[in-house]
Coordinates of C-alpha atoms in Angstrom, one line a residue:
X1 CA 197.5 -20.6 152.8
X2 CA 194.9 -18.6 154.9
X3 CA 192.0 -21.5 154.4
X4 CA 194.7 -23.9 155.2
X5 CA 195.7 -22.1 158.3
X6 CA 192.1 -22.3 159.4
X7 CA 191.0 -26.0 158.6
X8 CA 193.9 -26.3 160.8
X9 CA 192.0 -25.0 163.7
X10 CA 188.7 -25.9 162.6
X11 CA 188.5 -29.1 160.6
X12 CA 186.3 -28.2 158.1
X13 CA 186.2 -29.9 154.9
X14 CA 185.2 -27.1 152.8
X15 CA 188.0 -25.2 153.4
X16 CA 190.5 -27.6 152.0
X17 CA 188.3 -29.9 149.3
X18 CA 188.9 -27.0 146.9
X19 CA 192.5 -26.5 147.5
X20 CA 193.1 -30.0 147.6
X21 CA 191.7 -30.5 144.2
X22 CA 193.8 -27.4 142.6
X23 CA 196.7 -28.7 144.2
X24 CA 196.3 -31.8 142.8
X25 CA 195.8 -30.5 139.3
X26 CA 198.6 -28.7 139.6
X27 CA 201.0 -31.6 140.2
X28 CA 199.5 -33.9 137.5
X29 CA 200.1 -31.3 135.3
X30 CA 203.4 -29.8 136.2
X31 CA 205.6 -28.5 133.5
X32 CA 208.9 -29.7 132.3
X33 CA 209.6 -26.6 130.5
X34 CA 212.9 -24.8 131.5
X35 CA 212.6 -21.9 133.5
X36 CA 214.3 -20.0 131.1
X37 CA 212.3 -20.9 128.2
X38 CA 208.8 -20.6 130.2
X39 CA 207.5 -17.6 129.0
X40 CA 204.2 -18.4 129.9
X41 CA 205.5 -18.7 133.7
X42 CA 203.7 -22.2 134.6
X43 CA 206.7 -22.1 137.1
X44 CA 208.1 -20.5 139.5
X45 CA 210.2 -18.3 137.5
X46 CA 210.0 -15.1 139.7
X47 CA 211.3 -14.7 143.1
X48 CA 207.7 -13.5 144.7
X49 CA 206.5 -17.0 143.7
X50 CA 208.4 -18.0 146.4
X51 CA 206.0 -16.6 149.1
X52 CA 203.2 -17.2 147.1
X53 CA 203.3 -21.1 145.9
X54 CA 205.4 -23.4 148.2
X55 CA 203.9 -22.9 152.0
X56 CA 200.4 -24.5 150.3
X57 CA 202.3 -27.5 149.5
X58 CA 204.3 -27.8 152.8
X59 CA 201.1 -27.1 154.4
X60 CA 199.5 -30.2 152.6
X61 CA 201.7 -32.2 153.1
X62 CA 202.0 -31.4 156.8
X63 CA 198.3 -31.5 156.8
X64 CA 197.5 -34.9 154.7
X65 CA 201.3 -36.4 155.3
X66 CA 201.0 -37.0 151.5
X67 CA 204.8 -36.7 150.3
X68 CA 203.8 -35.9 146.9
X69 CA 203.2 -32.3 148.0
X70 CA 206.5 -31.8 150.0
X71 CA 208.3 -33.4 146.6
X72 CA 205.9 -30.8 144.1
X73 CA 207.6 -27.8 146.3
X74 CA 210.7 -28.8 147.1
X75 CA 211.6 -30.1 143.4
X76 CA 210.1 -26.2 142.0
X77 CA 211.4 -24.4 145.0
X78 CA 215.0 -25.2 144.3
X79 CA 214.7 -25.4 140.6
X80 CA 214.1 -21.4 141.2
X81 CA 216.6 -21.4 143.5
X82 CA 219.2 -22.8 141.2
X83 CA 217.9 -19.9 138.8
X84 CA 217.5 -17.2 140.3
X85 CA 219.8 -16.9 143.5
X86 CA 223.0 -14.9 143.2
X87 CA 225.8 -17.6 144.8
X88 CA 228.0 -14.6 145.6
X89 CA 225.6 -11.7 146.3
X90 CA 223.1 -14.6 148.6
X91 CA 219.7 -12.5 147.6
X92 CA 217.7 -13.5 144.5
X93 CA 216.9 -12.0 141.3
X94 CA 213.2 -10.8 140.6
X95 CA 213.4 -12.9 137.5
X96 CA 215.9 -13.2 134.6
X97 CA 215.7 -10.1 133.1
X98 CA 217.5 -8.4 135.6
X99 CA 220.7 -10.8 135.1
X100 CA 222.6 -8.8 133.1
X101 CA 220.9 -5.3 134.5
X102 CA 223.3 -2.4 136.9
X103 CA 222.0 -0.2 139.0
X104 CA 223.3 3.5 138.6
X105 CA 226.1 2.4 140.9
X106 CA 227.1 -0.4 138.8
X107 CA 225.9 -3.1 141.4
X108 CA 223.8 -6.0 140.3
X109 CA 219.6 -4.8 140.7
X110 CA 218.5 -6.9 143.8
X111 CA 214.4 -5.6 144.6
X112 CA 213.8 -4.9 148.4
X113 CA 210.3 -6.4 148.1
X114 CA 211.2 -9.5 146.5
X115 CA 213.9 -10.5 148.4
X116 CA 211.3 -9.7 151.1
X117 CA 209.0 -12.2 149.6
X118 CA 211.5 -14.9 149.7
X119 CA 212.5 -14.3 153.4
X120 CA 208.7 -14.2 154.6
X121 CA 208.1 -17.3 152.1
X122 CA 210.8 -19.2 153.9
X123 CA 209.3 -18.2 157.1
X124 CA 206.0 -20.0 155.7
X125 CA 207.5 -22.9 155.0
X126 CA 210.0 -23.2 158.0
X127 CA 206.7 -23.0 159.8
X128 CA 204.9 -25.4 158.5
X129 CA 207.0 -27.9 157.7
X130 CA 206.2 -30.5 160.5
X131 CA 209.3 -29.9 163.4
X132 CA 210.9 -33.2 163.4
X133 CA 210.9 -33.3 159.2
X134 CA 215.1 -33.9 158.2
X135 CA 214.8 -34.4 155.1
X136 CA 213.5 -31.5 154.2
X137 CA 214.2 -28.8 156.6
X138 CA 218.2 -28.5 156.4
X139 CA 218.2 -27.3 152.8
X140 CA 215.4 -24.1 154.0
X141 CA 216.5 -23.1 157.6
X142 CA 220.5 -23.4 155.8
X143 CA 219.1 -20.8 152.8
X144 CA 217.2 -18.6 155.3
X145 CA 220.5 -18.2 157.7
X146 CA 222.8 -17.3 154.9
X147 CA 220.1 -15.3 153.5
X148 CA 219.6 -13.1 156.8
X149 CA 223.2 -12.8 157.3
X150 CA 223.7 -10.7 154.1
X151 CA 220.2 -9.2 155.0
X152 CA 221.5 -7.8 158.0
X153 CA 224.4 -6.2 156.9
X154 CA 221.6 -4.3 154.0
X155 CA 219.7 -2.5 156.9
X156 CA 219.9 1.1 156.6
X157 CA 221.1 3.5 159.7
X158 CA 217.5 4.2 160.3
X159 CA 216.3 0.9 160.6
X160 CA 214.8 0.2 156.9
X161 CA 215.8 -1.5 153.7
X162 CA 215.2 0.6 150.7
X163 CA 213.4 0.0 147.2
X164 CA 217.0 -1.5 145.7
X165 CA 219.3 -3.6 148.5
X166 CA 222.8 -2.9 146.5
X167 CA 222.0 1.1 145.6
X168 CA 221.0 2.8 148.2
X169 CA 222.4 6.3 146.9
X170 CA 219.5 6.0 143.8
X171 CA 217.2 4.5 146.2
X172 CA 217.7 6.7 149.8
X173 CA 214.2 6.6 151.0
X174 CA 212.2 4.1 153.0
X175 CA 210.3 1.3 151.8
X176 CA 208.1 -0.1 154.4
X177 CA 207.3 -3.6 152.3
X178 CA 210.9 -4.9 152.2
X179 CA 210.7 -3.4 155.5
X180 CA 208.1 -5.5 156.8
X181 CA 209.3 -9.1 155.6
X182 CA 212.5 -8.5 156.8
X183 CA 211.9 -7.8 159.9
X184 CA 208.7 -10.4 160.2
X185 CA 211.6 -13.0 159.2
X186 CA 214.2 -11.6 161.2
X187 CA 212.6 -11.6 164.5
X188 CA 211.3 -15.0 163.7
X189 CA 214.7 -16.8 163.3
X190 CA 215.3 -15.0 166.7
X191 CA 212.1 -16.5 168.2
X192 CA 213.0 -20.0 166.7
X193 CA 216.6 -20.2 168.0
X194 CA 217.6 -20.0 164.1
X195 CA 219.3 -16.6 164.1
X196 CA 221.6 -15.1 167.1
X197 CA 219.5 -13.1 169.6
X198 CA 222.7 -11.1 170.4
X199 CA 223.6 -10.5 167.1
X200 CA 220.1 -9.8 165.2
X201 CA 218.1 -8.2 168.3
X202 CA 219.6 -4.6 167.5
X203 CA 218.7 -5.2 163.6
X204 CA 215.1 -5.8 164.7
X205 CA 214.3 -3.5 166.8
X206 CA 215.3 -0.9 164.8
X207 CA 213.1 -2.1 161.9
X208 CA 210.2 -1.9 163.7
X209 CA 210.7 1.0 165.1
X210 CA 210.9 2.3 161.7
X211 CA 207.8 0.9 160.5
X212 CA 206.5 2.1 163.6
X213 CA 207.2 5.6 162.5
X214 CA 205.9 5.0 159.5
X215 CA 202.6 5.0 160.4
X216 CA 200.8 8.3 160.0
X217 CA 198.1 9.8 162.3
X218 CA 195.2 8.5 160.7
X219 CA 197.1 4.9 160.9
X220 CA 198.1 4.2 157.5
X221 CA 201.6 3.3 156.4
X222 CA 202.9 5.0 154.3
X223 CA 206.8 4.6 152.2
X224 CA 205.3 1.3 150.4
X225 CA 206.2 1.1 146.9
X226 CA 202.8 0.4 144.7
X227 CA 202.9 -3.3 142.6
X228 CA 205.8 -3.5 140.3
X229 CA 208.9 -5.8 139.5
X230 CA 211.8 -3.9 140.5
X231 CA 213.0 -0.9 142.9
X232 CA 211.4 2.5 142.3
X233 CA 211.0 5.1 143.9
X234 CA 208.9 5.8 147.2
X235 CA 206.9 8.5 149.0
X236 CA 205.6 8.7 152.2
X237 CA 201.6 9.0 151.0
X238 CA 202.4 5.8 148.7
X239 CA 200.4 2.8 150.6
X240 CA 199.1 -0.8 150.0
X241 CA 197.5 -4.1 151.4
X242 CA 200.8 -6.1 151.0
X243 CA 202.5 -3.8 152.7
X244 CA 199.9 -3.5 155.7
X245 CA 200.2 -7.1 156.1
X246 CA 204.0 -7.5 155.8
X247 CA 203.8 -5.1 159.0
X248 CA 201.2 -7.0 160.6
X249 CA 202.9 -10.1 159.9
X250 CA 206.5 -8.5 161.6
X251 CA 203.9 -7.1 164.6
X252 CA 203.1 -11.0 165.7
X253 CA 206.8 -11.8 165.5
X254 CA 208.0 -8.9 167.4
X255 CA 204.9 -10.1 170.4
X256 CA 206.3 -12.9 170.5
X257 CA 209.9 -11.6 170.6
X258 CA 208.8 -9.1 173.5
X259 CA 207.0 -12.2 175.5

């Protein structure tokens, strides 16, 4: 995504020969496999894989205007979609293992950070998807509203989501990654006219002014859980890159937002 976002600007062959040609050899080789009997995940088969695959493909296609691309992700992104997104709960599974999983609380395990992923991935591909695109667009900016409707209602009194979005008795304590995407996407579907400004603003601001705060003197941030698959717990020293750039990510919305 990040030599993509710079061939943009620069036009330089050698920053998108090689993605071109993976790309490609991903397509001609795409698996058929279920999701639920790919254990060697050649698909998208977790919900992080949502940030990390599909805005390379949109980009492509909004680069190249080759529709194979846009067909590649939009035929794996809701194959995932169909497989991993709660109907009733509207936030996604980390992957199927957690399907039959309860929190302490009894409530179904939905990971702050993943459903993070998802919202920031949506963002990717809502932004790079080309503006007048109707064929495509509907289905994502539909699946990002819902989403940041029962997103919103997840936000903590302090301003942050926590570790596990349904069990936040277990999980009381900040997590600055979830944190980050969510606010990064929520402040973006203000900027874009996709989410209310009267109703979302509040939700906003008081995210980042929780990430804000957790950034220590020596201007780290801190409350991010380390790599994992599902919520555990958090502690204020606990940092990492994601994380960083989650907040960075929400700082560029929130510019805009205060422009």
């Amino acid at each position: 995504q990040v030599y993509l976002d710079i061939y943009k600007r620069r036009k330089e062959d050698k920053m998108i020969t090689p993605v071109l040609a993976r790309a490609d050899w991903v397509i001609e080789h795409a698996s058929s496999i279920p999701l639920k009997e790919d254990y060697g995940k050649t698909r998208w088969n977790w919900c992080d894989a949502l940030f990390m695959a599909p805005a390379v493909y949109t980009r492509l296609y909004a680069l190249t205007g080759d529709k194979k691309y846009m067909k590649f992700a939009d035929r794996e992104f809701k194959s995932t979609w169909e497989y991993l997104y709660d109907q009733d709960e509207k936030l996604f599974y980390r992957d199927d293992y957690y399907f039959q999983k309860r929190e302490a609380n009894g409530q179904k395990i939905f990971w702050g950070r993943g459903n993070g992923w998802v919202m920031g991935g949506l963002v990717e591909i809502l932004k790079s998807l080309p503006s007048d695109d109707r064929k495509y667009r509907p289905f994502y900016e539909s699946l990002f509203q819902e989403m940041a409707g029962k997103i919103l209602v997840l936000q903590q009194e302090k301003g942050y989501w926590g570790a596990s979005l349904l069990d936040s008795d277990s999980y009381p304590l900040p997590e600055m990654s979830a944190t980050g995407f969510m606010v990064y996407a929520l402040a973006y579907g203000i900027n874009q006219g996709y989410l209310s400004r009267e109703v979302y603003l509040p939700a906003v601001q008081k995210g980042w002014k929780a990430l804000v705060e957790a950034v220590n003197t020596e201007g780290k941030l801190g409350w991010v859980q380390p790599v994992g698959s599902r919520p555990e717990k958090v502690t204020k020293k606990m940092t990492e890159l994601y994380g960083t750039g989650a907040f960075l990510m929400a700082a560029c919305e929130m510019y805009r937002l205060a422009d």
